[in-house]
Coordinates of N, CA and C in Angstrom, one line a residue:
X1 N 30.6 5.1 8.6 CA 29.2 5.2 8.2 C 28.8 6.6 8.4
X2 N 28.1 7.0 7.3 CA 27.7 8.8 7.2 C 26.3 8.7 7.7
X3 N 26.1 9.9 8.2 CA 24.7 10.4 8.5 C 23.6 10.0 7.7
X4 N 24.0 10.0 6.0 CA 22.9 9.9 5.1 C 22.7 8.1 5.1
X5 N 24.0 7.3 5.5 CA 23.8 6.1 5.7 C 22.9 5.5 6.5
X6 N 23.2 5.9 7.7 CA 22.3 5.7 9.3 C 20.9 6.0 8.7
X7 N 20.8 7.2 8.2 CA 18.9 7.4 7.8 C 18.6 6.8 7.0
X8 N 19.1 6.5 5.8 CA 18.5 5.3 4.5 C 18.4 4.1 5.7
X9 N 19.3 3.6 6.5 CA 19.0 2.6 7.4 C 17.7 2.3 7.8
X10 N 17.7 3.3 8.7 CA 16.8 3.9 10.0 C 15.5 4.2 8.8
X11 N 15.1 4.1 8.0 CA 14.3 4.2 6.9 C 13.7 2.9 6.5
X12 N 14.7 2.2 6.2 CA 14.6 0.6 5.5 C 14.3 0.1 6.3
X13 N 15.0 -0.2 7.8 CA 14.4 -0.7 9.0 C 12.8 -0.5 9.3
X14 N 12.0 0.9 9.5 CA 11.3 1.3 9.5 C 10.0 0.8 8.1
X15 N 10.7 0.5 7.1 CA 9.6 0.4 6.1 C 9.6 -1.6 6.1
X16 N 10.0 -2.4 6.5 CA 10.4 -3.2 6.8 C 9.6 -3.8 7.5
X17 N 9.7 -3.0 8.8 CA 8.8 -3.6 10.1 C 7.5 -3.5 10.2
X18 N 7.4 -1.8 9.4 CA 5.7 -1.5 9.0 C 5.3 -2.4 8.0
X19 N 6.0 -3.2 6.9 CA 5.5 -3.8 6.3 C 5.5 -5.7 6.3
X20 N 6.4 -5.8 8.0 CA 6.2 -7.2 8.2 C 4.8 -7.0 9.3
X21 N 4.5 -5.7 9.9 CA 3.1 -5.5 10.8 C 2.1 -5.1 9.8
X22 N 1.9 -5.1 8.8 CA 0.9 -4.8 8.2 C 0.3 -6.0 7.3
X23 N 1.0 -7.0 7.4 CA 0.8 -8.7 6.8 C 0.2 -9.6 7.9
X24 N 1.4 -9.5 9.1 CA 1.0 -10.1 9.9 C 0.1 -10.1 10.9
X25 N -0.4 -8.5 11.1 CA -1.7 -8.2 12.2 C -2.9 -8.7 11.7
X26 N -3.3 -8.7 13.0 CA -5.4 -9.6 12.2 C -6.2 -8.4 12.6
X27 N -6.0 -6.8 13.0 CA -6.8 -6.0 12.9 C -6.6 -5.2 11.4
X28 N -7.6 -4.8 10.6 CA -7.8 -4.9 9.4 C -7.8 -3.3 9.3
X29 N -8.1 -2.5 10.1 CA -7.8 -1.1 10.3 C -6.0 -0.8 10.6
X30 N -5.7 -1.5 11.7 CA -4.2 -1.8 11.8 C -3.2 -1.7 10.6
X31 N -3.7 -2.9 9.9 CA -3.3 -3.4 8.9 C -2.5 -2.2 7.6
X32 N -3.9 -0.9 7.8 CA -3.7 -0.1 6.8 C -2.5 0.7 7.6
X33 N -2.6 1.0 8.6 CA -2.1 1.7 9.2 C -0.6 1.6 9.0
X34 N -0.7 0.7 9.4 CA 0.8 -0.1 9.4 C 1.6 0.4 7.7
X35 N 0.7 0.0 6.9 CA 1.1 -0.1 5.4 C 1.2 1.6 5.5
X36 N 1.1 2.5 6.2 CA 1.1 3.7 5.8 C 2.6 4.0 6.5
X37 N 2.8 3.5 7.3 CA 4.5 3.3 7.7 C 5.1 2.7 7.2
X38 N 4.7 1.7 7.1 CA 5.8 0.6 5.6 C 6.3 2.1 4.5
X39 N 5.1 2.7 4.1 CA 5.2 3.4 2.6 C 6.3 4.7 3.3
X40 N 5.4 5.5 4.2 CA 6.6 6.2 4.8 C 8.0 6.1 4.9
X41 N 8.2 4.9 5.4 CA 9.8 5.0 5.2 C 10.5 4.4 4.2
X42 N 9.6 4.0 2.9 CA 10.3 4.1 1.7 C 10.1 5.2 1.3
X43 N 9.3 6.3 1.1 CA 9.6 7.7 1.0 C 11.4 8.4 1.7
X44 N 10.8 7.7 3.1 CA 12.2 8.0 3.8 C 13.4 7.9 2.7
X45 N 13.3 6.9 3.0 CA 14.7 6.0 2.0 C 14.5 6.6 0.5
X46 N 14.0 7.1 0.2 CA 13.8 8.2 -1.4 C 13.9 9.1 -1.3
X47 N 13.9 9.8 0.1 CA 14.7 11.4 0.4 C 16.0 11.2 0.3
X48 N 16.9 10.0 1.1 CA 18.1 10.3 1.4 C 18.6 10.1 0.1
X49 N 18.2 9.0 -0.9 CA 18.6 8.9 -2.0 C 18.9 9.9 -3.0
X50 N 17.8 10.9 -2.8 CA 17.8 12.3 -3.5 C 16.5 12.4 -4.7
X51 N 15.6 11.5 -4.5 CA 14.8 11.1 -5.6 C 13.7 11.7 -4.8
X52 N 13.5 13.1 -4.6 CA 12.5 14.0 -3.7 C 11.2 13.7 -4.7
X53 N 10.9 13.9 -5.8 CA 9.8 14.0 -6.6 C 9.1 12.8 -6.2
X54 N 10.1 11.3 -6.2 CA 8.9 9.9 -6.4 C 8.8 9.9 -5.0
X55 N 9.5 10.2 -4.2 CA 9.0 10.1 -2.3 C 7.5 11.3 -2.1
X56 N 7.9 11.9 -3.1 CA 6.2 12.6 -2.9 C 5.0 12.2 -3.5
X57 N 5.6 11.9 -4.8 CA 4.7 11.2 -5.3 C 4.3 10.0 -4.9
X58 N 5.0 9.3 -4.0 CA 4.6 7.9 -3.7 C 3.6 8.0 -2.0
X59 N 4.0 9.4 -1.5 CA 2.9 10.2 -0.1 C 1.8 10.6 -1.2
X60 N 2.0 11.4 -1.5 CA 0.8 11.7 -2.5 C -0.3 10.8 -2.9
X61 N 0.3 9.7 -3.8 CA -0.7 8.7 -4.2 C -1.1 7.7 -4.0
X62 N -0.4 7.2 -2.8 CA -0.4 5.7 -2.3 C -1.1 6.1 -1.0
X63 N 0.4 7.5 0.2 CA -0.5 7.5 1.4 C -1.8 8.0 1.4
X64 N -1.9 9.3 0.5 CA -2.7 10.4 0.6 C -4.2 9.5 -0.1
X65 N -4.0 8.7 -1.3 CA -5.1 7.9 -1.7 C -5.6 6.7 -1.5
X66 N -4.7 5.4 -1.7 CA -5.1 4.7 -1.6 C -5.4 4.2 0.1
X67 N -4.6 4.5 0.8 CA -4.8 4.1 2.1 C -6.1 4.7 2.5
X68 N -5.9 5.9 2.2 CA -7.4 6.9 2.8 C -8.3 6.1 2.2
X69 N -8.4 5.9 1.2 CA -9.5 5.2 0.1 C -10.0 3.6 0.8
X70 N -8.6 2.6 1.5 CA -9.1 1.7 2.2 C -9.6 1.9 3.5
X71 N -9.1 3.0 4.6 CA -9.9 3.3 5.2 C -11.5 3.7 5.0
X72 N -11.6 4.5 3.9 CA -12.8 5.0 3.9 C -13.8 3.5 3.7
X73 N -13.5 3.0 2.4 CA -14.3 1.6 2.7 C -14.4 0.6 3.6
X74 N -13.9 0.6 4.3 CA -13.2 0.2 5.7 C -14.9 0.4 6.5
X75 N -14.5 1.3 6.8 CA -15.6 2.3 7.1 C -17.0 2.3 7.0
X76 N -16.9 2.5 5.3 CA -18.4 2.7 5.0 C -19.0 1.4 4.5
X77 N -18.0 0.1 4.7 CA -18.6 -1.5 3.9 C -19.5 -2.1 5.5
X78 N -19.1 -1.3 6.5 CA -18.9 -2.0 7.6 C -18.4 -3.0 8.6
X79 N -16.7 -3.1 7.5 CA -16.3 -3.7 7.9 C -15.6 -4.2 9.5
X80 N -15.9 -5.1 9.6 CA -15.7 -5.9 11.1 C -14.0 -4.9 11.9
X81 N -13.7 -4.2 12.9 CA -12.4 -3.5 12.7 C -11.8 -4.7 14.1
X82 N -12.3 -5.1 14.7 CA -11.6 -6.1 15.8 C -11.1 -6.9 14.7
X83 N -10.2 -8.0 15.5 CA -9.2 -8.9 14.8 C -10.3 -9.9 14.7
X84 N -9.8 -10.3 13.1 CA -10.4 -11.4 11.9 C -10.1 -12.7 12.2
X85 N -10.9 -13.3 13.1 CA -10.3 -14.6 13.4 C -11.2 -15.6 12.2
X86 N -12.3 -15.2 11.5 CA -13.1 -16.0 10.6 C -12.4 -16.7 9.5
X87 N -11.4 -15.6 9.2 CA -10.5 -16.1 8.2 C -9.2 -16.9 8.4
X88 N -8.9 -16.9 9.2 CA -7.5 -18.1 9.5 C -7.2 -19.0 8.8
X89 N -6.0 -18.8 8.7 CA -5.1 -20.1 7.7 C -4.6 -21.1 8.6
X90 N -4.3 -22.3 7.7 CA -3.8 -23.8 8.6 C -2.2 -22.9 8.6
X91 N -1.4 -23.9 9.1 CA 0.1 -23.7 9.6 C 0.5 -23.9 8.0
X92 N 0.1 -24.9 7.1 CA 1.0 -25.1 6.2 C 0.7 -24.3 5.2
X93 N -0.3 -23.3 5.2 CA -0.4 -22.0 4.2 C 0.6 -20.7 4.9
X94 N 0.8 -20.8 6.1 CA 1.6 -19.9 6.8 C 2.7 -20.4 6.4
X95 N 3.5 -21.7 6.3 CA 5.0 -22.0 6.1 C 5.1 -21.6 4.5
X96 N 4.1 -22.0 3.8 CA 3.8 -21.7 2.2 C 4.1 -20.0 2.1
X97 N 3.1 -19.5 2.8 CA 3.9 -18.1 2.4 C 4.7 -17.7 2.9
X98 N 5.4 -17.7 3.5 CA 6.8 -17.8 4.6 C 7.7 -18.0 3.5
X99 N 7.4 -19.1 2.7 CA 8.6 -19.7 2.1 C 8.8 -18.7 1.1
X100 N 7.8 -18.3 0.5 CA 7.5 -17.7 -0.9 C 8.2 -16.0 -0.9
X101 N 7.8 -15.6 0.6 CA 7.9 -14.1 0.3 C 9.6 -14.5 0.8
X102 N 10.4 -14.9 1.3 CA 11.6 -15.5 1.5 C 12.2 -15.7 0.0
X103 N 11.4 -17.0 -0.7 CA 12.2 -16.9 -2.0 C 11.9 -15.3 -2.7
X104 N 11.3 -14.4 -2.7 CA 11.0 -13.4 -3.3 C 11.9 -12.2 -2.7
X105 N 12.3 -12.2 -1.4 CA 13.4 -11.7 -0.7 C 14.7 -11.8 -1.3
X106 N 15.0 -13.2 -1.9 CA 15.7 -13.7 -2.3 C 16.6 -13.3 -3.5
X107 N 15.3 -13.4 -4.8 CA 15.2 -12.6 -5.9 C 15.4 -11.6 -5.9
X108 N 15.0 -10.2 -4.5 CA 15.4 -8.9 -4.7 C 16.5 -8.7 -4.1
X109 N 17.1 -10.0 -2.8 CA 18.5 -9.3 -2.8 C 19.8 -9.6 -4.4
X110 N 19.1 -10.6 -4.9 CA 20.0 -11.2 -6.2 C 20.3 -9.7 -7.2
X111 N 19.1 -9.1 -7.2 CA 19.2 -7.9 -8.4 C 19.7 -6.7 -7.9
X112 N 19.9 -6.6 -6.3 CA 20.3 -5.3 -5.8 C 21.4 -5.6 -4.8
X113 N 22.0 -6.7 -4.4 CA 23.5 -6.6 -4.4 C 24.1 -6.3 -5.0
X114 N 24.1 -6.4 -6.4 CA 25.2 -5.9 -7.5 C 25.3 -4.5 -7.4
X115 N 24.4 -4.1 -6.8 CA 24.3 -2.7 -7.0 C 25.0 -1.9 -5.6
X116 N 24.5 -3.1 -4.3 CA 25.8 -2.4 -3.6 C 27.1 -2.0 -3.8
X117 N 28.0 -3.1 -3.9 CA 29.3 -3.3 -4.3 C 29.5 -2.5 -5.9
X118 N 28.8 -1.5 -6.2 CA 29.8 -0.9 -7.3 C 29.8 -1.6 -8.7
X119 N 29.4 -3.3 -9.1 CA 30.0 -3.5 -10.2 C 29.1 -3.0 -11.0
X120 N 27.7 -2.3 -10.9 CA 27.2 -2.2 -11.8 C 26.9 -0.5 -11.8
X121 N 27.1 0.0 -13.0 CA 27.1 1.4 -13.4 C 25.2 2.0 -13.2
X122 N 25.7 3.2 -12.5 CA 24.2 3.4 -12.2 C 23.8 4.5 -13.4
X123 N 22.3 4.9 -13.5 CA 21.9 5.7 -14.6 C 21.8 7.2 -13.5
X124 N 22.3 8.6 -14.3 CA 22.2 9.3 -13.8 C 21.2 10.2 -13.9
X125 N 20.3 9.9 -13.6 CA 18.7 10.3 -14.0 C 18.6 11.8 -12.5
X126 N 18.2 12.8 -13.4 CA 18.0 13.8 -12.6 C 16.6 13.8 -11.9
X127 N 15.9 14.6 -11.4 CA 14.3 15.0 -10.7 C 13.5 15.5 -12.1
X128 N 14.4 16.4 -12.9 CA 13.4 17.1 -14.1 C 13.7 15.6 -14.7
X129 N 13.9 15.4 -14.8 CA 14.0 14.1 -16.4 C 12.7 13.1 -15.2
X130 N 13.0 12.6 -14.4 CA 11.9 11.9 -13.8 C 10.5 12.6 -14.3
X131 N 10.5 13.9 -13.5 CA 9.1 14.5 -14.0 C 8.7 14.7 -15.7
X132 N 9.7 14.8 -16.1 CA 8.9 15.3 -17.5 C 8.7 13.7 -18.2
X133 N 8.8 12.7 -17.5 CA 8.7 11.5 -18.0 C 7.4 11.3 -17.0
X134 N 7.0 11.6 -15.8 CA 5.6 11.0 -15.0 C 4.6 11.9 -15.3
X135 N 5.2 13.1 -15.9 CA 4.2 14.0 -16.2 C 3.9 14.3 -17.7
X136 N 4.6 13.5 -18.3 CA 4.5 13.7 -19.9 C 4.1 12.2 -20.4
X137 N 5.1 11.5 -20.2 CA 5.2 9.7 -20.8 C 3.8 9.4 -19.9
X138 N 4.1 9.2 -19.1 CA 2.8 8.6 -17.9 C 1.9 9.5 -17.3
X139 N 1.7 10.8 -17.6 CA 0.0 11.0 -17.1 C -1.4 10.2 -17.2
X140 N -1.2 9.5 -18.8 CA -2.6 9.2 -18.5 C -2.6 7.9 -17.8
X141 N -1.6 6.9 -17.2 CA -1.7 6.3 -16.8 C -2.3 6.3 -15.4
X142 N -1.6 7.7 -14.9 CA -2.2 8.3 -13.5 C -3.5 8.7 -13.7
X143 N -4.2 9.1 -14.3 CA -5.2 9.3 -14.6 C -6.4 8.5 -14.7
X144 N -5.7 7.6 -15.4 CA -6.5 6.1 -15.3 C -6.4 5.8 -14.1
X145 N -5.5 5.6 -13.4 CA -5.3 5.2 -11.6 C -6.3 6.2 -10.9
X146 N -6.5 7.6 -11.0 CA -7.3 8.1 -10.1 C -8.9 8.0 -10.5
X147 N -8.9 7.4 -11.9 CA -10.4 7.5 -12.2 C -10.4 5.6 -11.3
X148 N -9.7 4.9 -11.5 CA -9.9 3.2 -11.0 C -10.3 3.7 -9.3
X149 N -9.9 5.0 -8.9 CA -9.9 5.2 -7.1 C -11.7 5.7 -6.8
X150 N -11.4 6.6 -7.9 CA -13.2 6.8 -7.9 C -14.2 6.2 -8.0
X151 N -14.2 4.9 -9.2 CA -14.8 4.1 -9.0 C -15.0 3.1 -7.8
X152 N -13.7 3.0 -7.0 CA -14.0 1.9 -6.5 C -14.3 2.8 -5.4
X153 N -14.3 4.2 -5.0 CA -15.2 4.4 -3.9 C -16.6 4.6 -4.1
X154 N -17.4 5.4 -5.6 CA -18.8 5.3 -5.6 C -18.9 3.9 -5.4
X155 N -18.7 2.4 -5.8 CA -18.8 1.1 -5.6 C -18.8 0.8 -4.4
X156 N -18.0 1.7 -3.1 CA -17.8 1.2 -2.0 C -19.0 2.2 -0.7
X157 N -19.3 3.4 -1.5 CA -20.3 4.4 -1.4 C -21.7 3.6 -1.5
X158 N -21.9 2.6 -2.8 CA -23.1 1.6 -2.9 C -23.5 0.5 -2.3
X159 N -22.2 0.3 -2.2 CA -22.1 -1.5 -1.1 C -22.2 -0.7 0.5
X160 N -22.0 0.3 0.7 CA -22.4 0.5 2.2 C -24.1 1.3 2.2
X161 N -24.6 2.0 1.1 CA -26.3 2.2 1.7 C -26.5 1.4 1.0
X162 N -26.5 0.3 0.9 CA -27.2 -1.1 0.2 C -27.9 -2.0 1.4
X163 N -29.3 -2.1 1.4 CA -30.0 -2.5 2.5 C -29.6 -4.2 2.7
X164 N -29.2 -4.8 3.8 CA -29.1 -6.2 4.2 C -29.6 -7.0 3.8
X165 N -29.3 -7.7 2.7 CA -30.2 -8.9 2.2 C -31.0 -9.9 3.2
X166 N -30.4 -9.8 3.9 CA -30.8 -10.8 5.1 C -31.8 -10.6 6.0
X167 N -31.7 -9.1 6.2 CA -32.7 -8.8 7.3 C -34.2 -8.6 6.5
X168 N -35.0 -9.2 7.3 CA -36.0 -9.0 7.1 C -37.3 -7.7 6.8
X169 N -37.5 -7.4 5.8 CA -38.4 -5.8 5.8 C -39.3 -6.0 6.5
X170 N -39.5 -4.5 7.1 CA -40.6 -4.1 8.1 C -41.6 -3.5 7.0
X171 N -42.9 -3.5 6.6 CA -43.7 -3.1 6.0 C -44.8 -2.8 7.1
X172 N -45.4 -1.4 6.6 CA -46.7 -0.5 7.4 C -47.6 -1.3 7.3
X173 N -48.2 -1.6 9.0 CA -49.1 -2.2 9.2 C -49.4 -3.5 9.3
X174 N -48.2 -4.4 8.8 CA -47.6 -5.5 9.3 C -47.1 -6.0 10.5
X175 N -47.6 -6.9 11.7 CA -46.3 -7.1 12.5 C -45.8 -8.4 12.9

């Protein structure tokens, strides 16, 4: 086993665990947290591969945005940051998805075994050919993605100075 083996490991392991802690915690700040180490060490695991451009791109737009982006609403909706016990599932929606992300495990080792063992020929795709395809073929799709980030934070900017429906107004001279 090579050095570059052990770190794709130590990578997988790592994005793995951040992403079985970021399903399973009931703190909702955690949660993101977690997903920001899940994503890290698939970046990991896209360094050792040699696919430097999408491991940045995928810090770039996922850690750098979207996480920040659910912290920030996080934040500014006021959301509850202690663990969510209001929402709790019964056991048999727990075994339900248990089963599901299992059979879906399933399905991704089916399509990427073959690819261990050699029988299947890989595409030799360089860093420039990636980019001149995410930066040519797919900009505006990125683009659309960062205008959908803006929206949903002026949206999350309005839902937090939006006065409590609930509470009652104080009016002058009233008491």
């Amino acid at each position: 086993m090579t050095a570059l083996d052990t770190a794709f490991a130590a990578s997988g392991v790592l994005a793995v665990v951040g992403g079985l802690l970021a399903v399973t915690t009931r703190h909702v700040v955690h949660a993101a947290l977690w997903l920001v180490v899940a994503l890290l060490g698939v970046a990991g695991a896209l360094l050792v591969l040699g696919a430097e451009l999408v491991a940045l791109v995928l810090v770039l737009v996922y850690v750098g945005a979207v996480v920040v982006l659910v912290l920030f609403a996080l934040m500014l909706t006021r959301a509850p940051v202690g663990p969510d016990l209001a929402h709790t599932v019964g056991p048999w929606r727990r075994l339900g998805s248990g089963l599901l992300g299992l059979a879906s495990a399933g399905l991704l080792a089916t399509v990427l075994v073959p690819l261990a063992d050699g029988t299947v020929q890989r595409a030799d795709v360089g860093s420039q050919q990636v980019a001149g395809q995410l930066f040519g073929t797919w900009v505006w799709p990125f683009e659309l993605l960062s205008l959908l980030l803006l929206a949903a934070l002026v949206g999350a900017l309005a839902v937090a100075r939006r006065p409590d429906a609930g509470a009652p107004s104080r009016r002058r001279g009233a008491s």
